[in-house]
Amino acid sequence: MRRRSLLLAASGVGLVTTARQVSAQNSLPDIVVGQTADLKGPLHDQVLAFNEGALLAFADINSRGGLFGRRLRLVTLGDDGVPERALGNAQSLINDHHAQIFFGCVGSNTTQALEPLLRETGIPAFAGFAVTDSVRQKCRGAAYFMRATYGREIEQLVQHLTTIGVNRIGLVTLAGPIGEEIHKLMADALATRKLEIAVSTPVLADGSNIADAARKLLALQPQAVVMFINGQLAADLMEDAPRIGLQSSFYGLSIVSGDVVMHRLGERARGLVIVQAAPYPWNMFDATIHEYRNLCTMMKLTVSYYGLEGYVSAKVLADALKRSGSELSRARMHAAFRTLQSRYAGMDIDFIAGGHTGSRFVELVQIARHGRYVH
């Protein structure tokens, strides 16, 4: 908690702030960036890391005079993953905090609940994550997403697995419609290669059936198990596997936090392969990534994939706002996103070609010894 307090103090932004805070630099009002997210649930580690990266970028921009002489200020309200609460937060962010854009909102169900409000108000949303492809499509024209789609992640993972001779693939998803969508994407990707999912099992959000899921996998011993569950559940499953004799290799889509799994399992997390939608944060040659790491060192923050994603997303957001002009009208912000093409941290960002999604970047990384990632 202390490291986040240091960051917030240095950046002049907070998780919850009063409306219309006056800039310390001049009398111009802040540019308020609103976020509703689950700050306590299974993805809270990713949310906090993403926000740390974004706040680093905002603080750096503010130290250079901000945008149009105005400071960027992030206001985050917790929604516990409840759609109705997310909608209430969004209304409060607009009416009470005077948010001009939504940023980094998390979750499929909550994002879907915001879609009518986004269209009614014309306020754009940018860089939401953990949002399924179908919800992105529903929000097309109202929301813009940085990270590659789950369909893209799955296609790249299936291509890798089949290339190395793995054709008996198991799938573990969250129970419910979101997991069912991932199941269909996986089935479709395998069908193009004349393959089928060898075994599929849904896991409840509370993890109460994780042992049953492990036994179901054991019965068919797939060569590889692909996981679409949060990091804590992934760690539970991987911890159960050797105890019951499950010999499969484990792969995670980007929803699986490798940091969470490593924190739980230590060296037992070795070998886990994760599809990442952000570049390698320890790249020694890219200027943007080097800048991010330097700021992390300065603020005593941990370098991470989600932190880098938040940092890059915040810089792209600032780029779009700058292009929209000092008035920051909602129509001009949408126009700026729809015509945005840029390159950050080795990622090509292209909303002209991608529509609702700017990046197609995905790569596979593996957890090695001592908590290192290799790619």
GROMACS .gro file of C-alpha atoms in nm:
model
  375
    1MET     CA    1   0.000   0.000   0.000
    2ARG     CA    2   0.287   0.241   0.081
    3ARG     CA    3   0.425   0.219  -0.271
    4ARG     CA    4   0.087   0.322  -0.414
    5SER     CA    5   0.065   0.612  -0.169
    6LEU     CA    6   0.406   0.731  -0.286
    7LEU     CA    7   0.293   0.713  -0.646
    8LEU     CA    8  -0.032   0.896  -0.584
    9ALA     CA    9   0.144   1.169  -0.389
   10ALA     CA   10   0.401   1.218  -0.664
   11SER     CA   11   0.147   1.222  -0.945
   12GLY     CA   12  -0.107   1.450  -0.784
   13VAL     CA   13  -0.386   1.208  -0.871
   14GLY     CA   14  -0.594   0.983  -0.652
   15LEU     CA   15  -0.831   0.691  -0.661
   16VAL     CA   16  -1.119   0.901  -0.530
   17THR     CA   17  -1.101   1.278  -0.543
   18THR     CA   18  -1.332   1.577  -0.515
   19ALA     CA   19  -1.504   1.710  -0.825
   20ARG     CA   20  -1.345   1.985  -1.035
   21GLN     CA   21  -1.011   1.981  -0.856
   22VAL     CA   22  -0.825   2.293  -0.965
   23SER     CA   23  -0.485   2.235  -1.119
   24ALA     CA   24  -0.192   2.328  -0.897
   25GLN     CA   25  -0.022   2.471  -1.204
   26ASN     CA   26  -0.290   2.720  -1.306
   27SER     CA   27  -0.663   2.788  -1.290
   28LEU     CA   28  -0.756   2.548  -1.569
   29PRO     CA   29  -0.965   2.250  -1.455
   30ASP     CA   30  -0.816   1.902  -1.465
   31ILE     CA   31  -0.896   1.660  -1.745
   32VAL     CA   32  -1.080   1.396  -1.545
   33VAL     CA   33  -1.036   1.037  -1.662
   34GLY     CA   34  -1.299   0.809  -1.505
   35GLN     CA   35  -1.268   0.441  -1.425
   36THR     CA   36  -1.505   0.188  -1.273
   37ALA     CA   37  -1.342  -0.142  -1.181
   38ASP     CA   38  -1.348  -0.428  -0.934
   39LEU     CA   39  -1.081  -0.332  -0.681
   40LYS     CA   40  -1.133  -0.632  -0.453
   41GLY     CA   41  -1.216  -0.926  -0.678
   42PRO     CA   42  -1.014  -1.192  -0.859
   43LEU     CA   43  -0.858  -0.944  -1.104
   44HIS     CA   44  -0.770  -0.679  -0.847
   45ASP     CA   45  -0.395  -0.743  -0.880
   46GLN     CA   46  -0.412  -0.677  -1.254
   47VAL     CA   47  -0.628  -0.367  -1.201
   48LEU     CA   48  -0.388  -0.218  -0.946
   49ALA     CA   49  -0.084  -0.293  -1.163
   50PHE     CA   50  -0.256  -0.141  -1.469
   51ASN     CA   51  -0.344   0.170  -1.269
   52GLU     CA   52   0.008   0.204  -1.135
   53GLY     CA   53   0.140   0.210  -1.491
   54ALA     CA   54  -0.126   0.456  -1.603
   55LEU     CA   55  -0.057   0.688  -1.308
   56LEU     CA   56   0.312   0.685  -1.391
   57ALA     CA   57   0.232   0.804  -1.742
   58PHE     CA   58  -0.015   1.069  -1.621
   59ALA     CA   59   0.234   1.197  -1.363
   60ASP     CA   60   0.506   1.223  -1.627
   61ILE     CA   61   0.274   1.409  -1.866
   62ASN     CA   62   0.159   1.641  -1.587
   63SER     CA   63   0.520   1.718  -1.491
   64ARG     CA   64   0.571   1.843  -1.847
   65GLY     CA   65   0.276   2.080  -1.833
   66GLY     CA   66  -0.010   1.835  -1.893
   67LEU     CA   67  -0.232   1.859  -2.200
   68PHE     CA   68  -0.328   2.209  -2.313
   69GLY     CA   69  -0.198   2.330  -1.977
   70ARG     CA   70  -0.438   2.096  -1.789
   71ARG     CA   71  -0.347   1.804  -1.566
   72LEU     CA   72  -0.471   1.451  -1.629
   73ARG     CA   73  -0.641   1.308  -1.322
   74LEU     CA   74  -0.764   0.951  -1.280
   75VAL     CA   75  -1.072   0.896  -1.065
   76THR     CA   76  -1.142   0.530  -0.988
   77LEU     CA   77  -1.458   0.396  -0.823
   78GLY     CA   78  -1.495   0.033  -0.715
   79ASP     CA   79  -1.784  -0.170  -0.855
   80ASP     CA   80  -1.710  -0.522  -0.717
   81GLY     CA   81  -1.777  -0.656  -1.066
   82VAL     CA   82  -2.151  -0.580  -1.029
   83PRO     CA   83  -2.303  -0.434  -1.350
   84GLU     CA   84  -2.557  -0.216  -1.168
   85ARG     CA   85  -2.285  -0.069  -0.948
   86ALA     CA   86  -2.061  -0.006  -1.248
   87LEU     CA   87  -2.345   0.184  -1.416
   88GLY     CA   88  -2.404   0.388  -1.100
   89ASN     CA   89  -2.031   0.463  -1.082
   90ALA     CA   90  -2.026   0.577  -1.442
   91GLN     CA   91  -2.316   0.813  -1.380
   92SER     CA   92  -2.141   0.950  -1.072
   93LEU     CA   93  -1.817   0.993  -1.264
   94ILE     CA   94  -2.003   1.200  -1.524
   95ASN     CA   95  -2.229   1.403  -1.295
   96ASP     CA   96  -2.024   1.442  -0.977
   97HIS     CA   97  -1.664   1.417  -1.097
   98HIS     CA   98  -1.719   1.562  -1.446
   99ALA     CA   99  -1.526   1.281  -1.618
  100GLN     CA  100  -1.462   1.351  -1.983
  101ILE     CA  101  -1.364   0.999  -2.084
  102PHE     CA  102  -1.371   0.648  -1.934
  103PHE     CA  103  -1.047   0.454  -1.915
  104GLY     CA  104  -0.938   0.105  -1.810
  105CYS     CA  105  -1.284  -0.019  -1.711
  106VAL     CA  106  -1.274  -0.389  -1.633
  107GLY     CA  107  -1.497  -0.685  -1.710
  108SER     CA  108  -1.741  -0.805  -1.975
  109ASN     CA  109  -2.065  -0.782  -1.775
  110THR     CA  110  -1.987  -0.436  -1.639
  111THR     CA  111  -1.873  -0.304  -1.977
  112GLN     CA  112  -2.191  -0.436  -2.138
  113ALA     CA  113  -2.393  -0.253  -1.872
  114LEU     CA  114  -2.217   0.074  -1.962
  115GLU     CA  115  -2.283   0.046  -2.337
  116PRO     CA  116  -2.623   0.223  -2.344
  117LEU     CA  117  -2.487   0.509  -2.131
  118LEU     CA  118  -2.184   0.548  -2.357
  119ARG     CA  119  -2.410   0.582  -2.659
  120GLU     CA  120  -2.656   0.813  -2.483
  121THR     CA  121  -2.390   1.053  -2.356
  122GLY     CA  122  -2.135   1.016  -2.636
  123ILE     CA  123  -1.856   0.985  -2.380
  124PRO     CA  124  -1.595   0.741  -2.520
  125ALA     CA  125  -1.442   0.457  -2.322
  126PHE     CA  126  -1.087   0.347  -2.387
  127ALA     CA  127  -0.855   0.058  -2.293
  128GLY     CA  128  -1.099  -0.159  -2.103
  129PHE     CA  129  -0.969  -0.511  -2.039
  130ALA     CA  130  -1.097  -0.858  -1.950
  131VAL     CA  131  -1.373  -0.787  -2.205
  132THR     CA  132  -1.494  -1.062  -2.438
  133ASP     CA  133  -1.497  -1.026  -2.813
  134SER     CA  134  -1.878  -1.025  -2.831
  135VAL     CA  135  -1.906  -0.738  -2.583
  136ARG     CA  136  -1.641  -0.545  -2.774
  137GLN     CA  137  -1.847  -0.588  -3.087
  138LYS     CA  138  -2.160  -0.469  -2.906
  139CYS     CA  139  -1.971  -0.157  -2.790
  140ARG     CA  140  -1.827  -0.086  -3.135
  141GLY     CA  141  -1.830   0.287  -3.202
  142ALA     CA  142  -1.875   0.369  -2.833
  143ALA     CA  143  -1.567   0.205  -2.681
  144TYR     CA  144  -1.213   0.144  -2.805
  145PHE     CA  145  -0.990  -0.136  -2.678
  146MET     CA  146  -0.613  -0.150  -2.682
  147ARG     CA  147  -0.532  -0.516  -2.625
  148ALA     CA  148  -0.580  -0.787  -2.885
  149THR     CA  149  -0.902  -0.987  -2.882
  150TYR     CA  150  -0.935  -1.326  -2.713
  151GLY     CA  151  -0.992  -1.473  -3.058
  152ARG     CA  152  -0.648  -1.348  -3.157
  153GLU     CA  153  -0.493  -1.489  -2.838
  154ILE     CA  154  -0.650  -1.829  -2.894
  155GLU     CA  155  -0.553  -1.844  -3.261
  156GLN     CA  156  -0.189  -1.774  -3.176
  157LEU     CA  157  -0.187  -2.028  -2.894
  158VAL     CA  158  -0.350  -2.302  -3.102
  159GLN     CA  159  -0.107  -2.235  -3.385
  160HIS     CA  160   0.184  -2.275  -3.142
  161LEU     CA  161   0.049  -2.593  -2.985
  162THR     CA  162  -0.028  -2.767  -3.312
  163THR     CA  163   0.309  -2.663  -3.455
  164ILE     CA  164   0.491  -2.840  -3.172
  165GLY     CA  165   0.276  -3.150  -3.216
  166VAL     CA  166   0.018  -3.099  -2.940
  167ASN     CA  167  -0.321  -3.209  -3.064
  168ARG     CA  168  -0.494  -3.329  -2.745
  169ILE     CA  169  -0.590  -3.005  -2.576
  170GLY     CA  170  -0.796  -2.956  -2.263
  171LEU     CA  171  -0.975  -2.634  -2.173
  172VAL     CA  172  -1.065  -2.489  -1.834
  173THR     CA  173  -1.289  -2.183  -1.838
  174LEU     CA  174  -1.489  -1.977  -1.595
  175ALA     CA  175  -1.841  -2.112  -1.564
  176GLY     CA  176  -2.111  -1.913  -1.743
  177PRO     CA  177  -2.162  -1.732  -2.073
  178ILE     CA  178  -1.814  -1.577  -2.078
  179GLY     CA  179  -1.651  -1.918  -2.048
  180GLU     CA  180  -1.887  -2.056  -2.311
  181GLU     CA  181  -1.773  -1.786  -2.554
  182ILE     CA  182  -1.409  -1.880  -2.495
  183HIS     CA  183  -1.500  -2.248  -2.547
  184LYS     CA  184  -1.651  -2.164  -2.886
  185LEU     CA  185  -1.347  -1.961  -2.991
  186MET     CA  186  -1.120  -2.251  -2.899
  187ALA     CA  187  -1.341  -2.506  -3.072
  188ASP     CA  188  -1.349  -2.296  -3.389
  189ALA     CA  189  -0.971  -2.250  -3.391
  190LEU     CA  190  -0.919  -2.623  -3.354
  191ALA     CA  191  -1.185  -2.710  -3.611
  192THR     CA  192  -0.991  -2.527  -3.883
  193ARG     CA  193  -0.714  -2.778  -3.812
  194LYS     CA  194  -0.957  -3.075  -3.805
  195LEU     CA  195  -0.918  -3.109  -3.427
  196GLU     CA  196  -1.157  -3.098  -3.132
  197ILE     CA  197  -1.124  -3.000  -2.767
  198ALA     CA  198  -1.025  -3.321  -2.588
  199VAL     CA  199  -1.187  -3.225  -2.258
  200SER     CA  200  -1.349  -2.907  -2.132
  201THR     CA  201  -1.452  -2.819  -1.779
  202PRO     CA  202  -1.598  -2.500  -1.632
  203VAL     CA  203  -1.479  -2.371  -1.295
  204LEU     CA  204  -1.700  -2.176  -1.057
  205ALA     CA  205  -1.580  -1.829  -0.960
  206ASP     CA  206  -1.536  -1.934  -0.597
  207GLY     CA  207  -1.319  -2.230  -0.701
  208SER     CA  208  -1.536  -2.477  -0.511
  209ASN     CA  209  -1.526  -2.733  -0.796
  210ILE     CA  210  -1.156  -2.698  -0.882
  211ALA     CA  211  -1.078  -3.050  -0.755
  212ASP     CA  212  -1.357  -3.192  -0.973
  213ALA     CA  213  -1.215  -3.006  -1.273
  214ALA     CA  214  -0.869  -3.153  -1.206
  215ARG     CA  215  -1.011  -3.505  -1.188
  216LYS     CA  216  -1.202  -3.455  -1.513
  217LEU     CA  217  -0.879  -3.351  -1.683
  218LEU     CA  218  -0.698  -3.647  -1.529
  219ALA     CA  219  -0.943  -3.892  -1.684
  220LEU     CA  220  -0.831  -3.794  -2.035
  221GLN     CA  221  -0.475  -3.667  -1.966
  222PRO     CA  222  -0.460  -3.395  -2.234
  223GLN     CA  223  -0.113  -3.299  -2.350
  224ALA     CA  224  -0.186  -2.935  -2.275
  225VAL     CA  225  -0.442  -2.760  -2.056
  226VAL     CA  226  -0.544  -2.409  -2.164
  227MET     CA  227  -0.682  -2.196  -1.881
  228PHE     CA  228  -0.924  -1.906  -1.897
  229ILE     CA  229  -0.954  -1.845  -1.524
  230ASN     CA  230  -0.801  -1.594  -1.286
  231GLY     CA  231  -0.453  -1.638  -1.140
  232GLN     CA  232  -0.568  -1.769  -0.802
  233LEU     CA  233  -0.780  -2.042  -0.963
  234ALA     CA  234  -0.498  -2.126  -1.204
  235ALA     CA  235  -0.262  -2.168  -0.907
  236ASP     CA  236  -0.517  -2.393  -0.734
  237LEU     CA  237  -0.546  -2.613  -1.042
  238MET     CA  238  -0.171  -2.634  -1.097
  239GLU     CA  239  -0.121  -2.715  -0.729
  240ASP     CA  240  -0.371  -3.002  -0.747
  241ALA     CA  241  -0.229  -3.147  -1.070
  242PRO     CA  242   0.087  -3.321  -0.940
  243ARG     CA  243  -0.096  -3.453  -0.633
  244ILE     CA  244  -0.342  -3.647  -0.848
  245GLY     CA  245  -0.097  -3.744  -1.124
  246LEU     CA  246  -0.205  -3.499  -1.395
  247GLN     CA  247   0.097  -3.464  -1.626
  248SER     CA  248  -0.032  -3.198  -1.866
  249SER     CA  249   0.152  -2.880  -1.955
  250PHE     CA  250  -0.034  -2.564  -1.854
  251TYR     CA  251  -0.108  -2.263  -2.072
  252GLY     CA  252  -0.296  -1.949  -1.975
  253LEU     CA  253  -0.472  -1.685  -2.177
  254SER     CA  254  -0.388  -1.330  -2.072
  255ILE     CA  255  -0.650  -1.328  -1.795
  256VAL     CA  256  -0.414  -1.557  -1.602
  257SER     CA  257  -0.176  -1.341  -1.399
  258GLY     CA  258   0.164  -1.506  -1.396
  259ASP     CA  259   0.263  -1.284  -1.104
  260VAL     CA  260  -0.025  -1.417  -0.895
  261VAL     CA  261   0.057  -1.778  -0.984
  262MET     CA  262   0.425  -1.726  -0.900
  263HIS     CA  263   0.338  -1.561  -0.569
  264ARG     CA  264   0.129  -1.864  -0.477
  265LEU     CA  265   0.340  -2.146  -0.615
  266GLY     CA  266   0.696  -2.012  -0.627
  267GLU     CA  267   0.923  -2.242  -0.826
  268ARG     CA  268   0.630  -2.478  -0.887
  269ALA     CA  269   0.497  -2.223  -1.136
  270ARG     CA  270   0.789  -2.300  -1.368
  271GLY     CA  271   0.682  -2.409  -1.715
  272LEU     CA  272   0.352  -2.220  -1.720
  273VAL     CA  273   0.311  -2.050  -2.059
  274ILE     CA  274   0.096  -1.738  -2.079
  275VAL     CA  275  -0.033  -1.551  -2.381
  276GLN     CA  276   0.055  -1.187  -2.318
  277ALA     CA  277  -0.120  -0.895  -2.488
  278ALA     CA  278   0.154  -0.648  -2.390
  279PRO     CA  279   0.523  -0.648  -2.487
  280TYR     CA  280   0.804  -0.786  -2.273
  281PRO     CA  281   0.855  -0.523  -1.998
  282TRP     CA  282   1.226  -0.604  -1.960
  283ASN     CA  283   1.312  -0.526  -2.323
  284MET     CA  284   1.645  -0.343  -2.314
  285PHE     CA  285   1.618  -0.162  -2.646
  286ASP     CA  286   1.274   0.000  -2.672
  287ALA     CA  287   1.272   0.363  -2.552
  288THR     CA  288   0.913   0.357  -2.418
  289ILE     CA  289   0.969   0.040  -2.218
  290HIS     CA  290   1.299   0.175  -2.088
  291GLU     CA  291   1.119   0.493  -1.980
  292TYR     CA  292   0.852   0.287  -1.800
  293ARG     CA  293   1.112   0.082  -1.612
  294ASN     CA  294   1.303   0.393  -1.508
  295LEU     CA  295   0.987   0.547  -1.365
  296CYS     CA  296   0.911   0.222  -1.181
  297THR     CA  297   1.259   0.231  -1.029
  298MET     CA  298   1.216   0.593  -0.927
  299MET     CA  299   0.882   0.523  -0.758
  300LYS     CA  300   0.985   0.182  -0.616
  301LEU     CA  301   0.717  -0.001  -0.817
  302THR     CA  302   0.729  -0.354  -0.952
  303VAL     CA  303   0.777  -0.388  -1.328
  304SER     CA  304   0.499  -0.602  -1.474
  305TYR     CA  305   0.307  -0.680  -1.791
  306TYR     CA  306  -0.011  -0.515  -1.666
  307GLY     CA  307   0.187  -0.215  -1.541
  308LEU     CA  308   0.340  -0.167  -1.885
  309GLU     CA  309  -0.003  -0.210  -2.044
  310GLY     CA  310  -0.144   0.065  -1.822
  311TYR     CA  311   0.152   0.290  -1.899
  312VAL     CA  312   0.127   0.247  -2.277
  313SER     CA  313  -0.254   0.275  -2.272
  314ALA     CA  314  -0.230   0.604  -2.083
  315LYS     CA  315   0.021   0.741  -2.334
  316VAL     CA  316  -0.203   0.640  -2.626
  317LEU     CA  317  -0.498   0.801  -2.447
  318ALA     CA  318  -0.302   1.124  -2.410
  319ASP     CA  319  -0.209   1.108  -2.779
  320ALA     CA  320  -0.576   1.075  -2.878
  321LEU     CA  321  -0.682   1.359  -2.647
  322LYS     CA  322  -0.410   1.582  -2.790
  323ARG     CA  323  -0.528   1.506  -3.143
  324SER     CA  324  -0.888   1.588  -3.051
  325GLY     CA  325  -0.796   1.948  -2.963
  326SER     CA  326  -0.817   2.164  -2.653
  327GLU     CA  327  -1.198   2.171  -2.643
  328LEU     CA  328  -1.207   1.793  -2.587
  329SER     CA  329  -1.552   1.762  -2.737
  330ARG     CA  330  -1.692   1.411  -2.728
  331ALA     CA  331  -1.739   1.396  -3.104
  332ARG     CA  332  -1.380   1.504  -3.165
  333MET     CA  333  -1.248   1.249  -2.917
  334HIS     CA  334  -1.431   0.973  -3.106
  335ALA     CA  335  -1.291   1.105  -3.433
  336ALA     CA  336  -0.940   1.102  -3.287
  337PHE     CA  337  -0.970   0.739  -3.179
  338ARG     CA  338  -1.118   0.626  -3.511
  339THR     CA  339  -0.824   0.771  -3.704
  340LEU     CA  340  -0.552   0.681  -3.454
  341GLN     CA  341  -0.244   0.504  -3.586
  342SER     CA  342   0.074   0.498  -3.381
  343ARG     CA  343   0.349   0.275  -3.247
  344TYR     CA  344   0.437   0.240  -2.882
  345ALA     CA  345   0.667  -0.008  -2.708
  346GLY     CA  346   0.700  -0.206  -3.029
  347MET     CA  347   0.322  -0.239  -3.070
  348ASP     CA  348   0.141  -0.110  -3.374
  349ILE     CA  349  -0.178   0.066  -3.266
  350ASP     CA  350  -0.423   0.100  -3.554
  351PHE     CA  351  -0.791   0.177  -3.501
  352ILE     CA  352  -0.848   0.250  -3.869
  353ALA     CA  353  -0.790  -0.113  -3.960
  354GLY     CA  354  -0.890  -0.264  -3.625
  355GLY     CA  355  -1.215  -0.079  -3.563
  356HIS     CA  356  -1.290  -0.132  -3.194
  357THR     CA  357  -0.948  -0.288  -3.122
  358GLY     CA  358  -0.619  -0.110  -3.178
  359SER     CA  359  -0.359  -0.382  -3.123
  360ARG     CA  360  -0.311  -0.731  -3.258
  361PHE     CA  361   0.002  -0.788  -3.051
  362VAL     CA  362   0.024  -1.121  -2.867
  363GLU     CA  363   0.320  -1.334  -2.770
  364LEU     CA  364   0.378  -1.644  -2.561
  365VAL     CA  365   0.602  -1.621  -2.255
  366GLN     CA  366   0.707  -1.893  -2.013
  367ILE     CA  367   0.776  -1.873  -1.642
  368ALA     CA  368   1.133  -1.987  -1.581
  369ARG     CA  369   1.347  -2.018  -1.270
  370HIS     CA  370   1.339  -1.754  -0.996
  371GLY     CA  371   1.019  -1.599  -1.126
  372ARG     CA  372   1.163  -1.487  -1.456
  373TYR     CA  373   0.970  -1.468  -1.781
  374VAL     CA  374   1.133  -1.591  -2.101
  375HIS     CA  375   0.990  -1.522  -2.446
   0.00000   0.00000   0.00000
